[in-house]
Each structure stands twice: as C-alpha cells, then as structure tokens.
Short mmCIF file of C-alpha atoms in Angstrom, two decimals:
data_model
loop_
_atom_site.label_atom_id
_atom_site.label_comp_id
_atom_site.label_asym_id
_atom_site.label_seq_id
_atom_site.Cartn_x
_atom_site.Cartn_y
_atom_site.Cartn_z
CA MET G 1 5.99 -12.83 -9.87
CA ILE G 2 6.81 -10.17 -7.27
CA GLN G 3 5.37 -9.96 -3.78
CA MET G 4 4.93 -6.30 -2.93
CA ILE G 5 4.93 -5.35 0.74
CA ILE G 6 4.03 -1.86 1.90
CA GLN G 7 4.27 -0.68 5.51
CA TYR G 8 3.20 2.57 7.14
CA GLU G 9 1.82 4.07 10.35
CA ILE G 10 -1.63 5.64 10.50
CA LYS G 11 -2.54 8.52 12.80
CA GLN G 12 -4.65 7.18 15.68
CA ASN G 13 -7.41 9.75 15.24
CA LEU G 14 -7.81 8.90 11.53
CA LEU G 15 -8.10 5.10 11.72
CA GLY G 16 -11.78 5.09 10.69
CA GLN G 17 -11.15 7.20 7.60
CA TYR G 18 -8.11 5.06 6.76
CA LEU G 19 -10.18 1.87 6.84
CA GLU G 20 -12.57 3.38 4.30
CA ALA G 21 -9.64 4.48 2.11
CA ILE G 22 -7.99 1.05 2.18
CA LYS G 23 -11.23 -0.47 0.84
CA ARG G 24 -10.99 1.85 -2.17
CA ILE G 25 -7.30 1.07 -2.60
CA SER G 26 -7.82 -2.71 -2.48
CA ALA G 27 -10.68 -2.46 -4.99
CA MET G 28 -8.45 -0.53 -7.39
CA LEU G 29 -5.33 -2.75 -7.28
CA PRO G 30 -6.64 -5.47 -9.64
CA GLU G 31 -6.64 -2.80 -12.38
CA PHE G 32 -2.83 -2.98 -12.08
CA GLU G 33 -2.77 -6.81 -12.19
CA ALA G 34 -2.25 -7.03 -8.42
CA LYS G 35 -3.57 -10.21 -6.81
CA MET G 36 -4.07 -11.69 -3.35
CA PHE G 37 -4.28 -8.35 -1.52
CA SER G 38 -4.15 -8.42 2.26
CA CYS G 39 -3.82 -5.66 4.82
CA ARG G 40 -3.17 -6.27 8.49
CA LEU G 41 -2.16 -4.47 11.62
CA SER G 42 1.44 -5.27 12.54
CA GLY G 43 2.68 -5.84 16.06
CA GLU G 44 3.39 -2.12 16.35
CA LYS G 45 0.61 0.28 17.27
CA ASN G 46 -1.19 1.73 14.22
CA VAL G 47 1.34 0.24 11.77
CA PHE G 48 -0.28 -1.50 8.81
CA ILE G 49 1.25 -3.94 6.34
CA GLU G 50 -0.21 -4.47 2.89
CA SER G 51 0.84 -7.45 0.81
CA PHE G 52 -0.05 -8.47 -2.73
CA PHE G 53 1.50 -9.99 -5.83
CA VAL G 54 2.25 -8.32 -9.17
CA PRO G 55 3.49 -10.07 -12.31
CA THR G 56 6.71 -8.10 -12.99
CA GLU G 57 9.25 -5.71 -11.52
CA ALA G 58 7.87 -3.04 -13.86
CA HIS G 59 4.48 -3.41 -12.16
CA TYR G 60 6.16 -3.05 -8.76
CA HIS G 61 7.92 0.17 -9.77
CA ALA G 62 4.80 1.63 -11.41
CA ILE G 63 2.62 0.92 -8.36
CA LYS G 64 5.30 2.26 -6.02
CA LYS G 65 5.47 5.49 -8.02
CA MET G 66 1.68 5.87 -7.91
CA ARG G 67 1.55 5.09 -4.19
CA LEU G 68 3.97 7.94 -3.55
CA SER G 69 1.98 10.41 -5.66
CA ARG G 70 0.08 12.97 -3.59
CA GLY G 71 -1.83 13.90 -6.73
CA HIS G 72 -3.27 10.42 -7.32
CA SER G 73 -7.04 10.45 -6.74
CA VAL G 74 -7.07 7.25 -4.63
CA PHE G 75 -3.53 6.53 -3.43
CA GLY G 76 -2.75 10.17 -2.63
CA ILE G 77 -5.42 10.33 0.06
CA LEU G 78 -3.17 8.33 2.43
CA ASP G 79 -0.83 11.34 2.65
CA GLN G 80 -3.06 12.95 5.29
CA TYR G 81 -3.38 9.74 7.36
CA ILE G 82 0.33 8.93 7.68
CA PRO G 83 2.49 10.89 10.15
CA GLY G 84 5.04 12.56 7.89
CA GLY G 85 3.01 11.84 4.76
CA LEU G 86 3.59 9.45 1.88
CA ASP G 87 7.37 9.81 2.18
CA ARG G 88 7.14 7.63 5.31
CA ILE G 89 5.83 4.57 3.45
CA GLY G 90 8.19 1.60 3.35
CA PHE G 91 8.29 -0.68 0.29
CA LEU G 92 9.72 -4.15 -0.18
CA ALA G 93 9.74 -6.44 -3.22
CA ILE G 94 10.30 -10.18 -2.95
CA LYS G 95 10.83 -12.05 -6.18
CA GLN G 96 9.00 -15.38 -6.19
CA ASN G 97 10.73 -18.24 -8.00
CA ARG G 98 8.49 -20.65 -9.83
#
C-alpha cells in the first residue's frame, strides 16, 4: 500500500471555490481505489495537504498523471486556483510495509 501526499498553495481569493472543488475531488478518488482521504491546511498560509492510500505504485503514478492534467474534467480545475498552476503541486509517496 502507498500513502500518497499532495501539497499545494491556493490563491487567497479563490479559497471558497477551492473548497467546493476539493469535495468533488474527494468524491471521485474512490473510483481509483484511493482510501482514507484527508485534506488539511498546513502551517503555511493557504497551503493544503491531501493524504490518502492507494494499493500500488501504479495507482500512485496514474493518479499523479491525472492530477497534473489540465484537461481532466475534475482534477484540472485546480490549475486556476494554484499560483503557478498544476506544475506547482508537490507529490510524495510513502510505501507502507505490512
């Protein structure tokens, strides 16, 4: 199992729209076998951290690719909310040993 962590800043004036978008994103993730989704504000202003678990590294890479796609109908919407766009998203994978 892989813990996927995603970090990004949101433009201050678009926080309300972002919160609506993250609801759509969290509702969609189980379609990709993602579990235990959480999203929280970090200690830095307007920086959010998402965390969830996926079953394999292939899932991690597939979700990462989709999250960076401006053309994706749900994930691509974040491009307008992040200063510098989707290219400014940070990704981290932590392999969980069972």
